[in-house]
Amino acid sequence: MNRRLGVLISGRGSNLKAIIDAIEQKRLDASIAIVIANRADAPGLDHARKAGIETLVISHKGFTTRDEYDRALVGALKERNVALVCLAGFMRLLSPVFIDAFPHRILNIHPSLLPKYPGLHPQQQALDDGASVSGATVHFVNKELDAGPVVMQQAVPVQRGDTADSLAARILIVEHQLYPRAIQQVLNGLSAS
Ligand code: GRF
């Protein structure tokens, strides 16, 4: 069965690296067909290059509308025949053009226990809320922001004296375990269906 992933990033790419490592260590039975970044300077691209994975930069700056940009993304992913699209710190909202092209085939990871703290700065939101626990969520992407069906979640305690950065760092460690496991679970479900 098709276990080809397309991974979309905008920045550091530590979750991409975690997926690459999980594949190399055979904890995740998949392959990465392409890594696409919307910025040429996304540091995460280096993780893909070092692993010999094809990379592509599609900058939104070259497009006048979001739909046009999303059609370019969809085209690149369809050309590589990906089974699943994994957003890994991709900082662009996706339009219905994109969502409808991959129904139930787009995953995202978010550093909170959704539906709590969607959108930007979820770690700061958790601190501002006085939460004693936050965490990480892998979910399917639908047309609402950070609101699609949850695949997997893991809690991370908020500690006294936590800053947004210290909480983010602790959640990130959990993200790196969670995302490959969630991808594996979704791929298993696809192969069973
Ligand atoms: C992660 O915290 C992820 O949950 C969020 O953006 C961050 C991306 O980090 N969506 P990285 O680029 O994977 O290191």
XYZ file of N, CA and C and ligand atoms in Angstrom:
593
model
N 0.831 -1.213 0.000
C 0.000 0.000 0.000
C 0.865 1.261 0.000
N 0.265 2.360 -0.405
C 0.991 3.624 -0.507
C 1.224 4.209 0.888
N 2.473 4.329 1.270
C 2.822 4.907 2.578
C 3.711 6.133 2.393
N 3.479 6.824 1.288
C 4.318 7.981 0.964
C 3.765 9.234 1.644
N 4.647 9.932 2.342
C 4.256 11.151 3.053
C 4.746 12.382 2.306
N 3.965 13.441 2.380
C 4.427 14.768 1.985
C 4.453 15.606 3.248
N 5.594 16.203 3.563
C 5.706 16.976 4.806
C 5.881 18.454 4.455
N 5.085 19.293 5.097
C 5.124 20.742 4.848
C 5.684 21.455 6.070
N 6.684 22.281 5.858
C 7.317 23.001 6.972
C 7.467 24.482 6.631
N 7.697 25.262 7.688
C 8.038 26.675 7.483
C 9.325 27.056 8.201
N 9.737 26.253 9.180
C 10.845 26.710 10.028
C 11.832 25.633 10.395
N 12.000 25.498 11.712
C 13.038 24.658 12.313
C 12.997 23.189 11.893
N 11.809 22.623 11.801
C 11.687 21.259 11.280
C 12.093 20.165 12.246
N 11.954 20.416 13.560
C 12.336 19.338 14.488
C 11.348 18.175 14.427
N 10.089 18.451 14.150
C 9.133 17.341 13.979
C 9.421 16.565 12.697
N 9.809 17.277 11.642
C 10.244 16.584 10.416
C 11.395 15.636 10.748
N 12.367 16.140 11.506
C 13.524 15.309 11.871
C 13.078 14.083 12.671
N 12.120 14.289 13.566
C 11.611 13.162 14.370
C 10.958 12.112 13.465
N 10.275 12.560 12.413
C 9.638 11.619 11.474
C 10.720 10.881 10.676
N 11.731 11.628 10.230
C 12.839 11.000 9.483
C 13.507 9.935 10.355
N 13.790 10.292 11.622
C 14.457 9.347 12.534
C 13.597 8.106 12.763
N 12.299 8.334 12.949
C 11.403 7.195 13.217
C 11.368 6.248 12.018
N 11.433 6.795 10.810
C 11.444 5.946 9.608
C 12.764 5.175 9.559
N 13.867 5.892 9.807
C 15.184 5.235 9.755
C 15.292 4.135 10.802
N 14.696 4.394 11.963
C 14.779 3.403 13.058
C 13.656 2.371 12.992
N 12.911 2.411 11.920
C 11.833 1.444 11.649
C 10.737 1.441 12.715
N 10.570 2.582 13.366
C 9.414 2.735 14.252
C 8.213 3.207 13.452
N 8.482 3.711 12.249
C 7.411 4.206 11.377
C 7.622 3.609 9.993
N 6.617 2.864 9.559
C 6.690 2.195 8.261
C 6.107 3.130 7.204
N 6.958 4.017 6.689
C 6.517 5.018 5.717
C 7.757 5.526 4.986
N 7.525 6.346 3.976
C 8.648 7.047 3.360
C 8.214 8.491 3.128
N 9.188 9.376 3.070
C 8.855 10.782 2.795
C 9.154 11.040 1.323
N 8.099 11.344 0.563
C 8.261 11.553 -0.876
C 8.790 12.957 -1.165
N 8.391 13.900 -0.331
C 8.793 15.296 -0.583
C 8.619 16.121 0.693
N 9.526 17.048 0.889
C 9.373 18.062 1.943
C 9.213 19.401 1.237
N 8.137 20.077 1.530
C 7.885 21.379 0.898
C 7.931 22.466 1.967
N 8.643 23.532 1.680
C 8.676 24.694 2.576
C 8.152 25.905 1.823
N 7.531 26.801 2.554
C 7.072 28.043 1.918
C 8.148 29.135 2.013
N 9.263 28.791 2.665
C 10.368 29.755 2.775
C 11.670 29.052 2.410
N 12.462 29.699 1.564
C 13.737 29.109 1.137
C 14.709 28.992 2.309
N 14.519 29.854 3.333
C 15.468 29.852 4.455
C 14.981 28.993 5.625
N 13.983 28.154 5.414
C 13.515 27.280 6.499
C 14.649 26.321 6.894
N 15.153 26.419 8.129
C 16.286 25.572 8.528
C 15.973 24.082 8.402
N 14.722 23.722 8.559
C 14.329 22.314 8.500
C 14.625 21.648 7.169
N 14.755 22.430 6.119
C 15.056 21.841 4.806
C 16.349 21.026 4.857
N 17.276 21.460 5.714
C 18.556 20.745 5.817
C 18.384 19.318 6.328
N 17.423 19.108 7.216
C 17.178 17.741 7.714
C 16.802 16.834 6.544
N 15.970 17.375 5.645
C 15.547 16.571 4.493
C 16.722 16.332 3.554
N 17.461 17.382 3.272
C 18.595 17.263 2.332
C 19.601 16.231 2.845
N 19.900 16.306 4.144
C 20.881 15.365 4.721
C 20.397 13.931 4.610
N 19.082 13.750 4.643
C 18.524 12.393 4.567
C 18.273 11.981 3.115
N 18.649 12.842 2.177
C 18.476 12.507 0.763
C 17.027 12.560 0.297
N 16.223 13.355 0.980
C 14.797 13.487 0.627
C 14.621 14.692 -0.292
N 13.781 14.533 -1.290
C 13.545 15.644 -2.218
C 12.921 16.830 -1.474
N 13.411 18.023 -1.767
C 12.838 19.234 -1.159
C 12.359 20.171 -2.260
N 11.420 20.985 -1.880
C 10.857 21.946 -2.820
C 10.487 23.191 -2.028
N 10.842 24.354 -2.547
C 10.398 25.602 -1.919
C 9.339 26.203 -2.820
N 8.157 26.375 -2.258
C 7.108 27.085 -3.001
C 6.759 28.301 -2.155
N 7.285 29.437 -2.553
C 7.062 30.655 -1.771
C 5.704 31.240 -2.122
N 4.978 31.618 -1.066
C 3.656 32.216 -1.316
C 3.791 33.568 -1.998
N 5.004 34.110 -1.961
C 5.179 35.462 -2.530
C 4.942 35.489 -4.035
N 5.158 34.370 -4.689
C 4.978 34.348 -6.142
C 3.526 34.204 -6.597
N 2.577 34.201 -5.644
C 1.177 33.933 -6.010
C 0.283 35.077 -5.545
N -0.718 35.386 -6.355
C -1.565 36.517 -5.979
C -2.708 36.104 -5.057
N -3.180 34.868 -5.174
C -4.273 34.448 -4.284
C -3.868 33.189 -3.520
N -4.537 32.977 -2.393
C -4.288 31.792 -1.574
C -4.652 30.525 -2.353
N -5.757 30.598 -3.099
C -6.183 29.423 -3.883
C -5.115 29.020 -4.887
N -4.552 30.036 -5.530
C -3.515 29.761 -6.542
C -2.306 29.085 -5.880
N -1.927 29.617 -4.732
C -0.793 29.042 -3.995
C -1.101 27.602 -3.593
N -2.295 27.405 -3.060
C -2.660 26.060 -2.598
C -2.731 25.074 -3.760
N -3.162 25.550 -4.923
C -3.190 24.659 -6.103
C -1.775 24.214 -6.478
N -0.804 25.101 -6.304
C 0.591 24.731 -6.591
C 1.068 23.665 -5.598
N 0.715 23.838 -4.325
C 1.074 22.824 -3.313
C 0.438 21.481 -3.652
N -0.858 21.531 -3.949
C -1.597 20.296 -4.260
C -0.961 19.604 -5.457
N -0.634 20.382 -6.481
C -0.036 19.809 -7.690
C 1.261 19.071 -7.371
N 2.109 19.703 -6.568
C 3.402 19.090 -6.234
C 3.205 17.807 -5.432
N 2.243 17.818 -4.531
C 2.003 16.629 -3.690
C 1.356 15.498 -4.492
N 0.432 15.868 -5.376
C -0.235 14.835 -6.204
C 0.766 14.208 -7.173
N 1.655 15.035 -7.717
C 2.674 14.496 -8.635
C 3.505 13.410 -7.962
N 3.729 13.564 -6.648
C 4.523 12.562 -5.909
C 3.643 11.467 -5.325
N 2.356 11.531 -5.612
C 1.435 10.474 -5.195
C 1.496 10.203 -3.691
N 1.391 11.264 -2.887
C 1.486 11.049 -1.448
C 0.159 10.501 -0.893
N 0.289 9.630 0.098
C -0.898 9.055 0.740
C -1.403 9.959 1.849
N -0.467 10.693 2.456
C -0.787 11.503 3.628
C 0.060 12.775 3.604
N -0.577 13.880 3.950
C 0.145 15.152 4.065
C 0.330 15.447 5.553
N 1.563 15.705 5.965
C 1.840 15.996 7.374
C 2.324 17.432 7.503
N 1.537 18.240 8.190
C 1.962 19.613 8.465
C 2.857 19.577 9.699
N 4.032 20.150 9.574
C 4.986 20.117 10.690
C 5.557 21.519 10.873
N 4.775 22.348 11.566
C 5.194 23.732 11.729
C 5.028 24.519 10.443
N 3.999 24.203 9.679
C 3.716 24.938 8.433
C 2.809 26.108 8.801
N 3.339 27.315 8.647
C 2.664 28.486 9.202
C 1.771 29.198 8.191
N 1.079 28.434 7.375
C 0.142 29.025 6.422
C -1.212 28.373 6.611
N -2.247 29.179 6.563
C -3.590 28.611 6.605
C -3.877 27.976 5.255
N -4.495 26.813 5.284
C -4.804 26.129 4.027
C -6.261 26.393 3.652
N -6.484 26.636 2.373
C -7.833 26.952 1.890
C -8.590 25.657 1.599
N -9.901 25.761 1.370
C -10.685 24.577 0.980
C -10.117 23.894 -0.266
N -9.465 24.655 -1.146
C -8.841 24.051 -2.336
C -7.888 22.933 -1.908
N -7.116 23.207 -0.879
C -6.146 22.220 -0.397
C -6.840 21.103 0.387
N -7.698 21.502 1.314
C -8.353 20.513 2.199
C -9.156 19.510 1.359
N -9.882 20.020 0.360
C -10.736 19.135 -0.448
C -9.920 18.222 -1.361
N -8.673 18.587 -1.607
C -7.832 17.760 -2.486
C -7.326 16.507 -1.743
N -7.315 16.569 -0.405
C -6.807 15.427 0.390
C -7.774 15.123 1.542
N -8.991 14.688 1.220
C -9.966 14.490 2.295
C -9.489 13.434 3.301
N -9.506 13.791 4.575
C -9.054 12.906 5.676
C -7.629 12.404 5.456
N -6.845 13.203 4.781
C -5.464 12.791 4.469
C -4.463 13.875 4.861
N -4.865 14.775 5.751
C -3.954 15.834 6.195
C -3.889 15.805 7.722
N -2.669 15.722 8.241
C -2.468 15.743 9.695
C -1.715 17.002 10.093
N -1.965 17.431 11.323
C -1.213 18.546 11.888
C -0.845 18.201 13.327
N 0.241 18.801 13.802
C 0.578 18.673 15.225
C 0.523 20.052 15.857
N -0.077 20.090 17.034
C -0.291 21.376 17.710
C 0.111 21.233 19.173
N 0.856 22.218 19.702
C 1.365 22.087 21.073
C 0.390 22.517 22.166
N -0.759 21.873 22.206
C -1.700 22.012 23.321
C -2.628 20.807 23.271
N -3.423 20.666 24.314
C -4.449 19.624 24.296
C -5.697 20.233 23.658
N -5.782 20.163 22.331
C -6.955 20.722 21.650
C -8.213 20.008 22.166
N -9.360 20.684 22.284
C -9.650 22.009 21.727
C -9.143 23.181 22.554
N -8.372 22.919 23.587
C -7.826 24.048 24.354
C -6.687 24.713 23.566
N -6.655 25.994 23.607
C -5.559 26.822 23.105
C -5.210 26.601 21.627
N -6.181 26.759 20.748
C -5.875 26.695 19.310
C -5.160 27.971 18.861
N -4.668 27.959 17.639
C -4.083 29.171 17.055
C -2.675 29.435 17.537
N -2.326 30.710 17.540
C -0.943 31.097 17.841
C -0.662 31.072 19.349
N 0.617 30.870 19.686
C 1.123 30.953 21.057
C 0.338 30.108 22.066
N 0.106 28.850 21.759
C -0.687 28.017 22.676
C -0.029 27.811 24.033
N 1.313 27.836 24.068
C 1.968 27.645 25.373
C 1.717 28.863 26.265
N 1.807 30.054 25.673
C 1.518 31.270 26.440
C 0.045 31.302 26.850
N -0.815 30.850 25.957
C -2.249 30.780 26.299
C -2.458 29.896 27.525
N -1.750 28.757 27.565
C -1.902 27.834 28.707
C -1.447 28.514 29.999
N -0.314 29.230 29.935
C 0.197 29.920 31.134
C -0.764 31.027 31.562
N -1.248 31.792 30.600
C -2.167 32.892 30.915
C -3.452 32.374 31.562
N -3.810 31.147 31.181
C -5.036 30.533 31.677
C -4.829 29.898 33.048
N -3.588 29.865 33.506
C -3.283 29.211 34.781
C -3.439 27.696 34.725
N -3.278 27.110 33.546
C -3.470 25.663 33.392
C -2.403 24.896 34.161
N -2.798 23.755 34.727
C -1.799 22.908 35.399
C -1.303 21.824 34.451
N -1.975 21.704 33.317
C -1.550 20.717 32.336
C -1.814 21.254 30.931
N -0.867 20.988 30.031
C -1.113 21.239 28.609
C -0.661 19.979 27.882
N -0.116 20.102 26.676
C 0.295 18.882 25.985
C 0.413 19.074 24.500
N 0.268 17.968 23.791
C 0.402 17.997 22.333
C -0.729 17.179 21.716
N -1.131 17.604 20.529
C -2.231 16.937 19.823
C -1.864 16.733 18.364
N -2.092 15.526 17.868
C -2.064 15.300 16.413
C -3.516 15.144 15.973
N -3.886 15.916 14.958
C -5.292 15.899 14.531
C -5.392 15.968 13.016
N -6.520 15.500 12.506
C -6.806 15.704 11.092
C -7.123 17.176 10.867
N -6.756 17.660 9.699
C -6.997 19.058 9.375
C -8.315 19.166 8.613
N -9.178 20.040 9.114
C -10.392 20.355 8.355
C -10.424 21.862 8.094
N -11.594 22.364 7.728
C -11.611 23.761 7.283
C -11.568 24.760 8.429
N -11.697 24.288 9.661
C -11.581 25.215 10.794
C -10.202 25.074 11.431
N -9.710 26.169 11.948
C -8.343 26.187 12.488
C -8.203 25.277 13.718
N -7.283 24.320 13.635
C -6.944 23.450 14.771
C -8.170 22.756 15.369
N -9.114 22.378 14.516
C -10.392 21.870 15.045
C -10.789 20.506 14.484
N -9.943 19.875 13.676
C -10.319 18.586 13.087
C -10.232 17.455 14.107
N -10.752 16.277 13.742
C -10.753 15.137 14.660
C -9.364 14.790 15.196
N -9.335 14.518 16.495
C -8.066 14.223 17.162
C -7.634 12.784 16.884
N -6.367 12.608 16.552
C -5.806 11.264 16.351
C -5.145 10.785 17.641
N -4.336 11.626 18.239
C -3.606 11.249 19.459
C -3.259 12.495 20.257
N -3.283 12.347 21.564
C -2.891 13.467 22.437
C -2.041 12.946 23.570
N -1.184 13.806 24.061
C -0.443 13.447 25.277
C -0.309 14.679 26.162
N -0.568 14.491 27.427
C -0.516 15.603 28.377
C 0.917 15.873 28.811
N 1.171 17.128 29.118
C 2.465 17.562 29.672
C 2.145 18.501 30.834
N 2.654 18.209 32.028
C 2.345 19.086 33.152
C 2.982 20.466 32.992
N 2.258 21.466 33.442
C 2.845 22.809 33.531
C 3.524 22.895 34.887
N 4.772 23.345 34.906
C 5.496 23.409 36.179
C 5.555 24.838 36.701
N 5.672 24.948 38.006
C 5.765 26.278 38.611
C 6.991 26.991 38.020
N 6.830 28.226 37.653
C 7.959 28.976 37.091
C 8.142 28.778 35.593
N 7.283 27.959 34.978
C 7.392 27.759 33.528
C 7.237 29.079 32.778
N 8.045 29.247 31.744
C 7.823 30.317 30.773
C 7.270 29.642 29.517
N 6.820 30.456 28.575
C 6.318 29.875 27.321
C 7.409 29.020 26.679
N 8.651 29.470 26.774
C 9.755 28.731 26.153
C 10.041 27.405 26.862
N 10.038 27.436 28.198
C 10.352 26.180 28.915
C 9.231 25.166 28.718
N 7.989 25.650 28.705
C 6.860 24.744 28.468
C 6.914 24.207 27.037
N 7.209 25.090 26.089
C 7.298 24.663 24.678
C 8.354 23.574 24.509
N 9.491 23.734 25.204
C 10.575 22.757 25.060
C 10.143 21.395 25.592
N 9.419 21.398 26.725
C 8.966 20.108 27.283
C 7.889 19.478 26.407
N 7.012 20.305 25.851
C 5.968 19.766 24.964
C 6.610 19.209 23.695
N 7.653 19.886 23.222
C 8.291 19.470 21.960
C 8.854 18.042 22.060
N 9.408 17.719 23.220
C 9.945 16.357 23.412
C 8.820 15.335 23.212
N 7.658 15.662 23.736
C 6.497 14.776 23.586
C 6.027 14.749 22.130
N 6.021 15.909 21.477
C 5.609 15.972 20.063
C 6.415 14.993 19.216
N 7.721 14.947 19.490
C 8.608 14.134 18.649
C 8.310 12.641 18.776
N 7.773 12.235 19.911
C 7.342 10.835 20.070
C 5.963 10.625 19.455
N 5.121 11.626 19.675
C 3.695 11.485 19.338
C 3.444 11.468 17.827
N 4.118 12.356 17.092
C 3.764 12.516 15.673
C 4.032 11.231 14.878
N 5.236 10.637 15.019
C 5.451 9.384 14.277
C 4.451 8.287 14.656
N 4.112 8.214 15.949
C 3.145 7.180 16.367
C 1.772 7.434 15.762
N 1.376 8.685 15.728
C 0.061 9.021 15.170
C 0.032 8.755 13.664
N 1.117 9.085 12.983
C 1.188 8.836 11.535
C 1.064 7.333 11.270
N 1.793 6.555 12.087
C 1.725 5.093 11.927
C 0.290 4.600 12.112
N -0.365 5.116 13.120
C -1.747 4.678 13.386
C -2.667 5.029 12.219
N -2.515 6.228 11.680
C -3.384 6.635 10.563
C -3.090 5.779 9.328
N -1.814 5.536 9.058
C -1.470 4.700 7.901
C -2.021 3.285 8.075
N -1.946 2.765 9.296
C -2.515 1.429 9.536
C -4.014 1.425 9.242
N -4.668 2.497 9.655
C -6.117 2.604 9.403
C -6.422 2.672 7.921
N -5.578 3.385 7.178
C -5.803 3.511 5.725
C -5.612 2.147 5.053
N -4.621 1.403 5.530
C -4.353 0.118 4.874
C -5.447 -0.897 5.204
N -6.103 -0.695 6.343
C -7.175 -1.627 6.734
C -8.491 -1.309 6.032
N -8.605 -0.090 5.507
C -9.903 0.332 4.951
C -10.045 -0.054 3.487
C 5.678 22.649 16.875
O 5.534 23.066 18.208
C 4.356 22.225 16.305
O 3.511 21.644 17.250
C 3.768 23.542 15.842
O 4.859 24.260 15.334
C 6.062 23.810 15.958
C 6.966 23.371 14.860
O 8.244 23.031 15.329
N 2.709 23.328 14.882
P 9.275 22.323 14.367
O 9.435 23.207 13.124
O 8.719 20.965 14.010
O 10.543 22.227 15.146
